[in-house]
PDB file of C-alpha atoms in Angstrom:
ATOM      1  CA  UNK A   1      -7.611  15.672  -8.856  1.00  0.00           C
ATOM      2  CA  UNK A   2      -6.686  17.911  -6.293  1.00  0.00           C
ATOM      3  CA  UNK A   3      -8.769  19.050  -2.933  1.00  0.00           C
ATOM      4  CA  UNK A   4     -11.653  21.057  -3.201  1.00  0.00           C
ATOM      5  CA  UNK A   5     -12.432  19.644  -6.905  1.00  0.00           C
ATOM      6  CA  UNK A   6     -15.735  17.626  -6.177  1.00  0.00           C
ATOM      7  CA  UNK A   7     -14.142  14.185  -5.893  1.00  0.00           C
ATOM      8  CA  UNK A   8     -15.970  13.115  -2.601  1.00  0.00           C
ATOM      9  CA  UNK A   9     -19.252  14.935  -3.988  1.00  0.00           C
ATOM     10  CA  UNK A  10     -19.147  12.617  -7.300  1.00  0.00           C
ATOM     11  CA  UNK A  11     -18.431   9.393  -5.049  1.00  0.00           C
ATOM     12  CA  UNK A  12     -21.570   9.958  -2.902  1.00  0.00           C
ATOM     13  CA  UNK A  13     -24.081  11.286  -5.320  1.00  0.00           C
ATOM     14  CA  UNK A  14     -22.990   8.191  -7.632  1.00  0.00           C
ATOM     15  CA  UNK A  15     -23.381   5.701  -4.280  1.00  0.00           C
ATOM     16  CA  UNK A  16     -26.811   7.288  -3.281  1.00  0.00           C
ATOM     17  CA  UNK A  17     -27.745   6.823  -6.824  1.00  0.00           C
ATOM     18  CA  UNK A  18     -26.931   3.209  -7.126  1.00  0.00           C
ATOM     19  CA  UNK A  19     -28.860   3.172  -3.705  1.00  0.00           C
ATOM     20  CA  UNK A  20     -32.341   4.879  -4.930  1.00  0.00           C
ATOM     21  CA  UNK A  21     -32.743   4.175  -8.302  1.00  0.00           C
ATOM     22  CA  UNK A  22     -31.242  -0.446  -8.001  1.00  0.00           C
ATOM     23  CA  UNK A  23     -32.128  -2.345  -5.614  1.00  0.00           C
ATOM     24  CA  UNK A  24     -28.677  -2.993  -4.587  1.00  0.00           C
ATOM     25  CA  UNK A  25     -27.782  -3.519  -0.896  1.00  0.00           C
ATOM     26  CA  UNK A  26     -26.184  -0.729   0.865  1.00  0.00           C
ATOM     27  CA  UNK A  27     -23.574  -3.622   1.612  1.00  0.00           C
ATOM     28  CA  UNK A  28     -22.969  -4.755  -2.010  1.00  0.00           C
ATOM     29  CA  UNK A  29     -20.975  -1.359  -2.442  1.00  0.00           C
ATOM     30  CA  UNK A  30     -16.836  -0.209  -2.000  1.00  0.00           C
ATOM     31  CA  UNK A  31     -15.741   2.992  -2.117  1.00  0.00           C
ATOM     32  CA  UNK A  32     -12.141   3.179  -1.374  1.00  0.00           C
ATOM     33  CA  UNK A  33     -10.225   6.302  -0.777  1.00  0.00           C
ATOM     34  CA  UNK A  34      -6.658   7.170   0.636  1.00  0.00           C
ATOM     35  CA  UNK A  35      -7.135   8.273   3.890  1.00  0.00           C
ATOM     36  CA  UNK A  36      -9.218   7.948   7.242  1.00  0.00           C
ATOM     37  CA  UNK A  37      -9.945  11.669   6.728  1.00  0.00           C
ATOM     38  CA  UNK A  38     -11.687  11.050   3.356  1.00  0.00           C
ATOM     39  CA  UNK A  39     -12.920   7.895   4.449  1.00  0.00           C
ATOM     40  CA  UNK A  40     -14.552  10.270   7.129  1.00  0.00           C
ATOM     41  CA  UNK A  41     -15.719  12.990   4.650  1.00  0.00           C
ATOM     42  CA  UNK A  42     -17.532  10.640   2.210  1.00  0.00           C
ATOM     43  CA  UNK A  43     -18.961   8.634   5.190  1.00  0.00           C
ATOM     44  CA  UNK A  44     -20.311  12.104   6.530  1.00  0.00           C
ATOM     45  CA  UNK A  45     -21.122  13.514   3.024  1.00  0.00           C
ATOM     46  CA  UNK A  46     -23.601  10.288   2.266  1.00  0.00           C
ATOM     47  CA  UNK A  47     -25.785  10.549   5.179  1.00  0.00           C
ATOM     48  CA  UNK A  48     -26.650  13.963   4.749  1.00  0.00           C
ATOM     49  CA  UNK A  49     -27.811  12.199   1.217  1.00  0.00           C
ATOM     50  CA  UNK A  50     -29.184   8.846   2.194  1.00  0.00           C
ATOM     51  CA  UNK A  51     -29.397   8.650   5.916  1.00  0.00           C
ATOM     52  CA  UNK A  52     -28.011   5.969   8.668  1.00  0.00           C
ATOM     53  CA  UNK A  53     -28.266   3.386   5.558  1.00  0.00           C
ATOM     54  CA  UNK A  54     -24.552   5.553   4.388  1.00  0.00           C
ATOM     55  CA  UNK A  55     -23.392   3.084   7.743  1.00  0.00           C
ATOM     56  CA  UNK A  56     -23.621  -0.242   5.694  1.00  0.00           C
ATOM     57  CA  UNK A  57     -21.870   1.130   2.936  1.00  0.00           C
ATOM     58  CA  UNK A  58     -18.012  -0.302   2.355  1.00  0.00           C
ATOM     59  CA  UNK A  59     -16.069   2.663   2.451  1.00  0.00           C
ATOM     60  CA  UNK A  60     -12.340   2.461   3.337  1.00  0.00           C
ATOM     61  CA  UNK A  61      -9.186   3.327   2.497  1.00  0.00           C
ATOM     62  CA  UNK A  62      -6.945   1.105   0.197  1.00  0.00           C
ATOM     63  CA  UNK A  63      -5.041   0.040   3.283  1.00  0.00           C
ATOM     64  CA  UNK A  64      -7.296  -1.167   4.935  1.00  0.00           C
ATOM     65  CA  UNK A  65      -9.414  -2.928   2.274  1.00  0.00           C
ATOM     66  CA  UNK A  66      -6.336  -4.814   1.517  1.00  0.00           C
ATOM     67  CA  UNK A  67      -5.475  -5.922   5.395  1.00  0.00           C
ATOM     68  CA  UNK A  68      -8.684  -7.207   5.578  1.00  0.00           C
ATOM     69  CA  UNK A  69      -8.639  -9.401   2.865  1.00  0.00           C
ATOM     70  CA  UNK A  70      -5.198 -10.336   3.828  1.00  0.00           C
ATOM     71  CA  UNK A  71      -6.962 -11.391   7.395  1.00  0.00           C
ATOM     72  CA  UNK A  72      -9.931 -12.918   5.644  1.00  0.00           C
ATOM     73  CA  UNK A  73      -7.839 -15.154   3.050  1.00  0.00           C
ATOM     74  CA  UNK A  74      -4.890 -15.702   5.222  1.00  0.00           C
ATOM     75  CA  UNK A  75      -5.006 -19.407   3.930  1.00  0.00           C
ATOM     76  CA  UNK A  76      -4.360 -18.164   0.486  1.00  0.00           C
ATOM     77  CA  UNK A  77      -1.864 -15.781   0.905  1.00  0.00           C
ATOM     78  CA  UNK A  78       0.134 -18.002   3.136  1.00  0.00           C
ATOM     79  CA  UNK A  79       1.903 -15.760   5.177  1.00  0.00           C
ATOM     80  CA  UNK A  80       3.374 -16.065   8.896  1.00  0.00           C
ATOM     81  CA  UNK A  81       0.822 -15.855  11.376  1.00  0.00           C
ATOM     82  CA  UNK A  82       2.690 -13.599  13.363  1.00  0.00           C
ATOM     83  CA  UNK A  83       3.059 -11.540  10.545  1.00  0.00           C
ATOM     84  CA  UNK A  84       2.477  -7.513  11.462  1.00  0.00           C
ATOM     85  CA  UNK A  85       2.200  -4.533   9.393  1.00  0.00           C
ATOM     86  CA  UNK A  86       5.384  -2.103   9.703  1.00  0.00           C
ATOM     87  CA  UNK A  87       5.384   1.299  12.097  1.00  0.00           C
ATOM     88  CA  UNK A  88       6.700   4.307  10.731  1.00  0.00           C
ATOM     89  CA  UNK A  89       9.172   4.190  13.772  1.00  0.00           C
ATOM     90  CA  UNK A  90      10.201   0.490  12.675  1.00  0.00           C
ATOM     91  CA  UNK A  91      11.107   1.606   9.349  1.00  0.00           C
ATOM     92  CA  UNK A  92      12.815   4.304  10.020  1.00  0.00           C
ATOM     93  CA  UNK A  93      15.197   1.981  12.009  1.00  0.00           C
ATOM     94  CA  UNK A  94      15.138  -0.296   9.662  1.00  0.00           C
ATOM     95  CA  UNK A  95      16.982   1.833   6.969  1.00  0.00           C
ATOM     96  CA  UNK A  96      18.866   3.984   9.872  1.00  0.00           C
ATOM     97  CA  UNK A  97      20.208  -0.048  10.410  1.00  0.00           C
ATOM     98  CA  UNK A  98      20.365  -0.794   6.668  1.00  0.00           C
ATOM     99  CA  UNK A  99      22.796   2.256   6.581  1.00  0.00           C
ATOM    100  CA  UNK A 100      24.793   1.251   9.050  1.00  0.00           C
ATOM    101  CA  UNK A 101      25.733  -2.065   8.070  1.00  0.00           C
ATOM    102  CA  UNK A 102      26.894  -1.292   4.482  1.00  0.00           C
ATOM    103  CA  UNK A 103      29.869   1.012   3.428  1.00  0.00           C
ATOM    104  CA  UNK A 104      27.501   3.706   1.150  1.00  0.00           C
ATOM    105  CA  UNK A 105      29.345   6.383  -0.576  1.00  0.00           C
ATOM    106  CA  UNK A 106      26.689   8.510  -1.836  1.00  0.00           C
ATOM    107  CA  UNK A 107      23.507   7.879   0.026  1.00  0.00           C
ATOM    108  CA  UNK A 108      25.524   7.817   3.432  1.00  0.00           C
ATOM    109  CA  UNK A 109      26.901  11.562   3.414  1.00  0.00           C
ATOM    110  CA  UNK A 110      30.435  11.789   5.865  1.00  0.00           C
ATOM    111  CA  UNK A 111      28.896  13.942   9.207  1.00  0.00           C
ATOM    112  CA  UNK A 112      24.830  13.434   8.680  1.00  0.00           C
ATOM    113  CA  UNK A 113      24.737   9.428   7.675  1.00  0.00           C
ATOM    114  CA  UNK A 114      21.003   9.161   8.016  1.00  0.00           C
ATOM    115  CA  UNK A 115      20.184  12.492   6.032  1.00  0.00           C
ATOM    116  CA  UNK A 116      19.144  10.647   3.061  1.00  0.00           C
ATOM    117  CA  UNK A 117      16.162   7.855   5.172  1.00  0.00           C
ATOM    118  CA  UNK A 118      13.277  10.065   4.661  1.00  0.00           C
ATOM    119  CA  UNK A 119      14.014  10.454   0.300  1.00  0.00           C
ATOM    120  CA  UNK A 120      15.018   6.830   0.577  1.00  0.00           C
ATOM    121  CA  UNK A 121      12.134   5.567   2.099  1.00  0.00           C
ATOM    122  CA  UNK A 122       9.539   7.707  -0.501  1.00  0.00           C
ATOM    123  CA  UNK A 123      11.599   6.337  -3.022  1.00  0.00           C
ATOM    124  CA  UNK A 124      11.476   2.841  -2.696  1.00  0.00           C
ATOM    125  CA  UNK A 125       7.501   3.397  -1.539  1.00  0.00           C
ATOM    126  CA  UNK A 126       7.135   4.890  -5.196  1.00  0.00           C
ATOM    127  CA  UNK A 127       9.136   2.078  -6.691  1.00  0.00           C
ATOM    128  CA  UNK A 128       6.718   0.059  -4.702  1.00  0.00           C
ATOM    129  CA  UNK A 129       3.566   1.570  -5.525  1.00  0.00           C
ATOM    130  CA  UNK A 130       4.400   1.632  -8.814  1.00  0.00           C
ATOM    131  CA  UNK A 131       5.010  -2.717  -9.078  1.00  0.00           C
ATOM    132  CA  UNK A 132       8.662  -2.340  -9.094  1.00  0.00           C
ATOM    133  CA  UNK A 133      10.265  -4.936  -7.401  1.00  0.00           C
ATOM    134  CA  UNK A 134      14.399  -5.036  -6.566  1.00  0.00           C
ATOM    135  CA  UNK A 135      14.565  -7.477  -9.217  1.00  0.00           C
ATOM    136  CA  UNK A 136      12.510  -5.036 -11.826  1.00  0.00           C
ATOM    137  CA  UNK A 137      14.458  -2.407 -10.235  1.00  0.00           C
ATOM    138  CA  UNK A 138      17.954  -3.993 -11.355  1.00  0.00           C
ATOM    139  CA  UNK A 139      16.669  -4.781 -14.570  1.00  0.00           C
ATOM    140  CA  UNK A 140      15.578  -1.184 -15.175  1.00  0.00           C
ATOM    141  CA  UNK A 141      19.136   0.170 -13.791  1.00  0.00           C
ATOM    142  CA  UNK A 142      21.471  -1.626 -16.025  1.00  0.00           C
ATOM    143  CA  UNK A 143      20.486   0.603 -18.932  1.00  0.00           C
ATOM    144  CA  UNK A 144      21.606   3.788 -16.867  1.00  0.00           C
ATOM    145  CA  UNK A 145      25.196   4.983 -16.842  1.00  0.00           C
ATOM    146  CA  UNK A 146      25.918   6.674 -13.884  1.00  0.00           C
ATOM    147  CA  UNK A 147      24.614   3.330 -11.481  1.00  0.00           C
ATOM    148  CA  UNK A 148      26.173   4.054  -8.421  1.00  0.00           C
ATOM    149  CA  UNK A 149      23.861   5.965  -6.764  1.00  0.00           C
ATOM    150  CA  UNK A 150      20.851   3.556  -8.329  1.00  0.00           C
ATOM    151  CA  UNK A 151      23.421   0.643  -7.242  1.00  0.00           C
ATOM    152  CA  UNK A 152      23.014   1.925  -3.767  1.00  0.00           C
ATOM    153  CA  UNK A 153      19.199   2.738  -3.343  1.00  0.00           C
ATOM    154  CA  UNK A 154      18.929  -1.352  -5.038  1.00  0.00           C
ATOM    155  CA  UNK A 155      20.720  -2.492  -2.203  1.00  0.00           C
ATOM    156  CA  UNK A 156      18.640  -0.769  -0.317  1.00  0.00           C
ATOM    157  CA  UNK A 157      15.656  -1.924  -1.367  1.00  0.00           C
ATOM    158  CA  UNK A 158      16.668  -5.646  -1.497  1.00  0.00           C
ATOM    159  CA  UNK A 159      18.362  -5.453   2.344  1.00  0.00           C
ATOM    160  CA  UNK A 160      15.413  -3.389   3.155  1.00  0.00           C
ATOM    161  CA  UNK A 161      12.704  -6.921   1.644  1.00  0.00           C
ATOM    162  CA  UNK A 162      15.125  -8.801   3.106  1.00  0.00           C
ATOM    163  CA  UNK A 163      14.542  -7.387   6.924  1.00  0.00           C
ATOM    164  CA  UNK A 164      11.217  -7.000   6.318  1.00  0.00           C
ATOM    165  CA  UNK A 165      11.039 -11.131   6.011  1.00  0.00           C
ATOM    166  CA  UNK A 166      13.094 -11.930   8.812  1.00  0.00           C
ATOM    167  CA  UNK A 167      11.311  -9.438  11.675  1.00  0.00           C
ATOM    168  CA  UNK A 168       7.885 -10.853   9.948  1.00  0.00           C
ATOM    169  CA  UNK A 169       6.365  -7.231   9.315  1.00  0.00           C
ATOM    170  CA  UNK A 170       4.944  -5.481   5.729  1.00  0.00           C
ATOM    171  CA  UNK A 171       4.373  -2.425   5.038  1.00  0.00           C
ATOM    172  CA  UNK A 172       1.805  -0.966   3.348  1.00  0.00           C
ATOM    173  CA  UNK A 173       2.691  -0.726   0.180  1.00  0.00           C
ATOM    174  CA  UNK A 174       3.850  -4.363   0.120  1.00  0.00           C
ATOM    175  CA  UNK A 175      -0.183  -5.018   1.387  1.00  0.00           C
ATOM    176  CA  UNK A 176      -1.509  -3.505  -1.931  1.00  0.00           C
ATOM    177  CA  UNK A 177       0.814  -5.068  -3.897  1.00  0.00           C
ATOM    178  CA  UNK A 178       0.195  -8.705  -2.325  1.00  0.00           C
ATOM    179  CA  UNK A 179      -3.270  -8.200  -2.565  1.00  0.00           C
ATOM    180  CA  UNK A 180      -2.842  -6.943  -6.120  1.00  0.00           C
ATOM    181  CA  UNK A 181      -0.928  -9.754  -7.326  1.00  0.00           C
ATOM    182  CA  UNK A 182      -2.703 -12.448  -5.945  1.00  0.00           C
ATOM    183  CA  UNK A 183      -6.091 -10.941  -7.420  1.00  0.00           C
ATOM    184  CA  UNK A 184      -4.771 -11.441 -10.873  1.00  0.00           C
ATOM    185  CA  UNK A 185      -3.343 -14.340 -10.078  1.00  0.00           C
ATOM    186  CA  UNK A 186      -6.496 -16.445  -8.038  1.00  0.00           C
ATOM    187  CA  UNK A 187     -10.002 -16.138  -9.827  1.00  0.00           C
ATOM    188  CA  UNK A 188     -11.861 -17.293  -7.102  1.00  0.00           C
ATOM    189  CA  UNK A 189     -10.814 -14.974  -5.143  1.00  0.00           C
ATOM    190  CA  UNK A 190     -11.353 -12.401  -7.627  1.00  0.00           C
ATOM    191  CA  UNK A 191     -14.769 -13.841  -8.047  1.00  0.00           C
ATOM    192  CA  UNK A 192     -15.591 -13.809  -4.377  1.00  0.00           C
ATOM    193  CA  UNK A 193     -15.007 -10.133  -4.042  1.00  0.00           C
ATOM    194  CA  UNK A 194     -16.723  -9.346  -7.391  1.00  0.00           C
ATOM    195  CA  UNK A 195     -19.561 -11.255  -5.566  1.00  0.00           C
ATOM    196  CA  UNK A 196     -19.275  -9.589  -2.838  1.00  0.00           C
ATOM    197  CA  UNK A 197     -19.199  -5.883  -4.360  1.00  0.00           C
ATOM    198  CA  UNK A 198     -21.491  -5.300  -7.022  1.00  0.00           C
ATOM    199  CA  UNK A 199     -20.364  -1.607  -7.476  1.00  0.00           C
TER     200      UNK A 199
END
């Protein structure tokens, strides 16, 4: 739904609801959104409803609900302690490097090489968003008949994991998609946060 429609006004009447009419803890409740600024908006929105008790509620966006179990579970998710999320600037570079290191005919247009990083970026964080992994994405490809442009943006993607790994960063779609996977994977995890979050 788009802005204006009454999303954040259905969120916070249903959370002051759980609120007055359970006896649910204020803290027993998520409420993720997409962004700080709606994170910011429901916050506000709820204590003109409930009052300072809105502050105990769990609302965040996906981002960050997913970094913090990544931080919380760090034993189960196994991952480099070091580990850092990705900048914007950082991946910028990253596919301004990926670009030139390989010999691209189509995505690497003769007199503006880098005029294709901001559409390849969004694509590969829809590919991404979407569960697609390089290996998915090859699969998927193979059926097409004009590849080379798909051949390129695969390359791409896997040089682009690939970097990702050895400068120990993630970006954020690679945090939902961790946290995702591991979710359907571990049950008492799963269980923990179910726990955890009654609504």
């Amino acid at each position: 739904a788009g802005p204006g429609t009454g999303k954040t006004q259905v969120l916070t009447t249903r959370i002051a609801n759980i609120l007055l009419k359970t006896d649910t803890p204020s803290s027993a409740i998520l409420a993720l959104t997409f962004t700080e600024s709606g994170v910011k908006a429901m916050r506000e929105r709820l204590l003109t409803i409930i009052g300072p008790e809105a502050y105990y509620v769990n609302i965040c966006t996906f981002h960050s609900f997913c970094s913090d179990i990544l931080k919380t579970n760090a034993d189960k998710f196994i991952l480099a302690e070091d580990l850092e999320p990705l900048s914007d600037l950082e991946r910028i570079a990253l596919f301004r490097e990926i670009i030139d290191e390989n010999n691209f005919s189509i995505i690497k247009p003769f007199g503006s090489k880098y005029y294709y990083v901001k559409s390849l970026i969004k694509t590969i964080q829809d590919l991404k968003r979407e569960g697609i992994t390089p290996q998915l994405f090859n699969e998927a490809i193979k059926h097409e008949e004009d590849t080379l442009k798909l051949d390129e943006i695969l390359v791409c993607y896997e040089t682009y994991q690939k970097k990702l790994v050895e400068k120990n960063r993630y970006d954020f779609e690679d945090m939902i998609n961790l946290v995702t996977q591991k979710l359907s994977a571990d049950e008492e995890l799963l269980r923990d946060l179910q726990e955890k979050y009654l609504y």
